[in-house]
Coordinates of C-alpha atoms in Angstrom, one line a residue:
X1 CA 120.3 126.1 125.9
X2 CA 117.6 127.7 124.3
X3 CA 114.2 128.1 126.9
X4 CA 114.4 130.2 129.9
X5 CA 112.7 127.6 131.5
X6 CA 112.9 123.7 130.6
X7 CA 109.5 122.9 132.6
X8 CA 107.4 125.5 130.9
X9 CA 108.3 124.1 127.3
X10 CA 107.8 120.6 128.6
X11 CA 104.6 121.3 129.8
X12 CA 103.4 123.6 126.4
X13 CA 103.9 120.1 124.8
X14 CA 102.0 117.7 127.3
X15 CA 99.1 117.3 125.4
X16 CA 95.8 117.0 127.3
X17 CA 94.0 113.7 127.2
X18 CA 90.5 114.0 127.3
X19 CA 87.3 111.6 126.7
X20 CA 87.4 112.7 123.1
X21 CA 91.6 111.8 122.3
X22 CA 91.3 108.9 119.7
X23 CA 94.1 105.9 120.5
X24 CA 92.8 103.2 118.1
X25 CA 93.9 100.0 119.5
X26 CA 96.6 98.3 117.1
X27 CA 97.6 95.3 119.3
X28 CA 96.7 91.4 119.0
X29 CA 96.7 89.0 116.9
X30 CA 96.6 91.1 113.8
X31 CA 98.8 94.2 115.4
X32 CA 101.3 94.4 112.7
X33 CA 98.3 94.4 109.9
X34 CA 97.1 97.0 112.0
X35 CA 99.9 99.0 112.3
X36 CA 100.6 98.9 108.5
X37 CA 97.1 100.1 108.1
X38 CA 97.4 102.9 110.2
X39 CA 100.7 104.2 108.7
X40 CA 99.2 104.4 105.2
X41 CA 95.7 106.0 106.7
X42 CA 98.1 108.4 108.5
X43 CA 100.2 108.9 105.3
X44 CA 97.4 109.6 103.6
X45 CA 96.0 112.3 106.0
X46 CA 99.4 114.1 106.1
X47 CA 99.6 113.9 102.3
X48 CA 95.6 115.4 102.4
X49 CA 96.9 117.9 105.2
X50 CA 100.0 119.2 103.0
X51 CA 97.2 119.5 100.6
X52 CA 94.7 121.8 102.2
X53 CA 97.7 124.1 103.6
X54 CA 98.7 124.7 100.0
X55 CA 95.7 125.9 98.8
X56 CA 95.0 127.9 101.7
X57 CA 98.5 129.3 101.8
X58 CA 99.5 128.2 105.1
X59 CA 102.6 126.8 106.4
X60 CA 102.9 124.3 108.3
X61 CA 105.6 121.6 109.2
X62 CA 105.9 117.5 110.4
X63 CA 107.5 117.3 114.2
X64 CA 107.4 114.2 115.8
X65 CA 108.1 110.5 114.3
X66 CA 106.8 111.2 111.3
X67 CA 108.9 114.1 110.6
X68 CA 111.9 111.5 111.3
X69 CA 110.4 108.7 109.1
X70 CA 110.1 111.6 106.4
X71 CA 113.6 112.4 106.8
X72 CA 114.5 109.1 106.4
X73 CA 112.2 108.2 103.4
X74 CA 109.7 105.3 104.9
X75 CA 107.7 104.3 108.3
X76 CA 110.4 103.1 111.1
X77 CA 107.6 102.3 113.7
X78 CA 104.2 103.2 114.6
X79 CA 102.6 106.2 115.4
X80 CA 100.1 107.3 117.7
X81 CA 99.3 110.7 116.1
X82 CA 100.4 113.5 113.5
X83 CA 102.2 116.2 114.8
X84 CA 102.5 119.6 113.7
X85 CA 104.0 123.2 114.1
X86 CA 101.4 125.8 112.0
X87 CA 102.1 129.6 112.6
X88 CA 99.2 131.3 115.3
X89 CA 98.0 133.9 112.4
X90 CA 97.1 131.1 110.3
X91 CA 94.8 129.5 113.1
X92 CA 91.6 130.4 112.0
X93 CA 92.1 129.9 108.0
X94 CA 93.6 126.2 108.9
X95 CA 90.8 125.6 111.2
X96 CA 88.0 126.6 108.7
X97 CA 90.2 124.3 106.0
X98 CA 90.7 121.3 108.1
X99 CA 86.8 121.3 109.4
X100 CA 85.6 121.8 105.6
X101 CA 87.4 118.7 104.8
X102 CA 85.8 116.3 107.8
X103 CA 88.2 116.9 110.3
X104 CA 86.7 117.2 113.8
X105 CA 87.7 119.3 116.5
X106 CA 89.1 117.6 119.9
X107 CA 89.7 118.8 123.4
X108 CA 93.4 119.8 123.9
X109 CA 95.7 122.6 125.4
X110 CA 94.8 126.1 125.5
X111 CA 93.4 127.2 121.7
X112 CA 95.9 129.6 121.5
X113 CA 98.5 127.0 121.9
X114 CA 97.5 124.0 120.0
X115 CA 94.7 123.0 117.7
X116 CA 93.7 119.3 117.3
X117 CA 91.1 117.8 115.2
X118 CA 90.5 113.7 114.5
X119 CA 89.5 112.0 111.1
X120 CA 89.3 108.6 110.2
X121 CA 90.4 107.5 114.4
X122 CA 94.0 109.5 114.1
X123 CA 94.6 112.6 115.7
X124 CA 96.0 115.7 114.0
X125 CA 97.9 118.6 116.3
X126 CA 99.1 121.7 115.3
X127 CA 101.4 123.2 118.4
X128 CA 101.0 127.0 117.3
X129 CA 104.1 129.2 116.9
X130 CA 104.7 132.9 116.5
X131 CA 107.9 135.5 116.7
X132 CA 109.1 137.6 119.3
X133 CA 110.3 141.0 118.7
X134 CA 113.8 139.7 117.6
X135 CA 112.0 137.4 115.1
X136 CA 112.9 134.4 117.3
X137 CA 110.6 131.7 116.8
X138 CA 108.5 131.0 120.2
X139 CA 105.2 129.7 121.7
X140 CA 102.5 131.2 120.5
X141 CA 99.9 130.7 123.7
X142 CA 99.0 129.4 126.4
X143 CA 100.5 129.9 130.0
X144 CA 104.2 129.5 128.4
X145 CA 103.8 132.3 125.6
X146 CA 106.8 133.5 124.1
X147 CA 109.0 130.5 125.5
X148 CA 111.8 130.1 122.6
X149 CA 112.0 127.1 120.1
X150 CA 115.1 125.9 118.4
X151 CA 116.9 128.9 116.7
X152 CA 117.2 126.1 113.4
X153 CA 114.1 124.4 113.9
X154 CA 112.0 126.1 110.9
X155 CA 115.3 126.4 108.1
X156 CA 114.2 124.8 105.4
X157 CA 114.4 121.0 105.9
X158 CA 111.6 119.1 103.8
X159 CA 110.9 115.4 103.6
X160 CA 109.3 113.1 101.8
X161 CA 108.4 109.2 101.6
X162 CA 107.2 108.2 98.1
X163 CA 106.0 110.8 96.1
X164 CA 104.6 112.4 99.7
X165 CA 106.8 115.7 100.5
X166 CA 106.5 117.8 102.9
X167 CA 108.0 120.5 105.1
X168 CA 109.7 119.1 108.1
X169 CA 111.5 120.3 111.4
X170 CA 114.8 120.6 111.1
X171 CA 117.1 116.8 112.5
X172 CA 119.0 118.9 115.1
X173 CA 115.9 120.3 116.6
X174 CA 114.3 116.9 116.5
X175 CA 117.0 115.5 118.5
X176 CA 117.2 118.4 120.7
X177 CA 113.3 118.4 121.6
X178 CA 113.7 114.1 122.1
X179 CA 116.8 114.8 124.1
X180 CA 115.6 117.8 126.9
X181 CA 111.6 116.2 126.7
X182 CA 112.3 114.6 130.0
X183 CA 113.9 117.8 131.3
X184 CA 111.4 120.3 130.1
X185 CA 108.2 118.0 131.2
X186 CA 109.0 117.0 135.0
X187 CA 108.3 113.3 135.6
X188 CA 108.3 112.4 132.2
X189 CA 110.2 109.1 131.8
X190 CA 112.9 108.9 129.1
X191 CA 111.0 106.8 126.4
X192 CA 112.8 103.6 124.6
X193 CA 110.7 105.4 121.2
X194 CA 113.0 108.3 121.9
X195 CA 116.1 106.8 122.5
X196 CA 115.8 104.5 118.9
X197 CA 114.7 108.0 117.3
X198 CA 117.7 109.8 118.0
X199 CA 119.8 107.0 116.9
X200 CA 118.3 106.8 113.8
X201 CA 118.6 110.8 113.2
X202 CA 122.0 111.2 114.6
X203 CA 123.0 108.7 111.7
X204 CA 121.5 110.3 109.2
X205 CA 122.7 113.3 110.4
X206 CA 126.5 111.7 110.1
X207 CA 126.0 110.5 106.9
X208 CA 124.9 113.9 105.3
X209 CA 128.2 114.7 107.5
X210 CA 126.5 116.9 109.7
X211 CA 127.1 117.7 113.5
X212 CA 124.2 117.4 115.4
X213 CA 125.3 119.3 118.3

């Protein structure tokens, strides 16, 4: 086990819902042409995202579903946001590049924690990170500072879908965070989307022949 305390992880990564969250609506009649169109305007924005942190020499790395679908090379389901891990010193640089570029700050946890901005109806998040003092990665703020992340999360795992690459989260840690969600956020129901996203790492996983415990 890796946090001191399940609950206080699960609730760094509750995101806040406020009147300003963007949820465009991609059911109906024309869902699926919806959902394709919001893959590619999401692809594009991470692509635009990888961008921006390259020339402002930040790093930054895909967690979520679109760090699996990068893994495995093309869109396995639709996506309500982006989802990122950026490192707290660079908070102020990727701000400045992201609201230069006609992103839009939103309402969200504690700024020290997370940052989120919207463009184009999708929402962007970058859950902020930082080291202890035995270079561990951990939380960077908030009321959970300094809670631990996976010891692998940040090694070196990259991802791409077309001629889109980009830094990702490493597949254990993915499956751990899906796995313990439910633990470290109380209440929180174990997700179908969850379930189907650590079957489909898991067997990537296996056929790189890699354990993913």
């Amino acid at each position: 086990m890796v946090f001191a305390d399940f609950a206080h992880v699960g609730d760094a990564l509750r995101f806040g819902g406020g009147p300003q969250r963007l949820r465009p609506a991609v059911d109906g009649v024309n869902g699926e042409g919806r959902r394709s169109e919001r893959s590619a305007r999401q692809l594009r924005l991470i692509g635009e995202t990888v961008a921006i942190a390259k020339t402002l020499g930040v790093e930054i790395w895909l967690r979520g579903g679109w760090a699996m679908d990068l893994l495995i090379g093309e869109p396995t389901r639709d996506h309500e946001d982006i989802d990122w891990f950026a490192w707290s010193a660079d908070a102020a640089t990727l701000t400045r590049g992201l609201l230069r570029s006609g992103y839009e700050p939103l309402s969200g946890p504690a700024a020290g924690q997370q940052l989120d901005f919207g463009k184009q109806g999708e929402e962007s998040s970058f859950a902020l990170l930082d080291k202890d003092r035995l270079d561990r990665v951990v939380v960077a703020g908030g009321p959970w500072a300094g809670e631990r992340w996976p010891e692998d999360m940040l090694e070196g795992s990259s991802g791409r879908i077309g001629a889109l690459r980009c830094g990702i989260i490493s597949p254990r840690s993915q499956i751990e965070i899906k796995q313990m969600m439910p633990v470290w956020a109380l209440g929180r129901p174990r997700r179908k989307k969850d379930a189907d996203d650590i079957t489909r790492l898991a067997a990537v996983l296996q056929e790189q022949h890699i354990c993913p415990q």
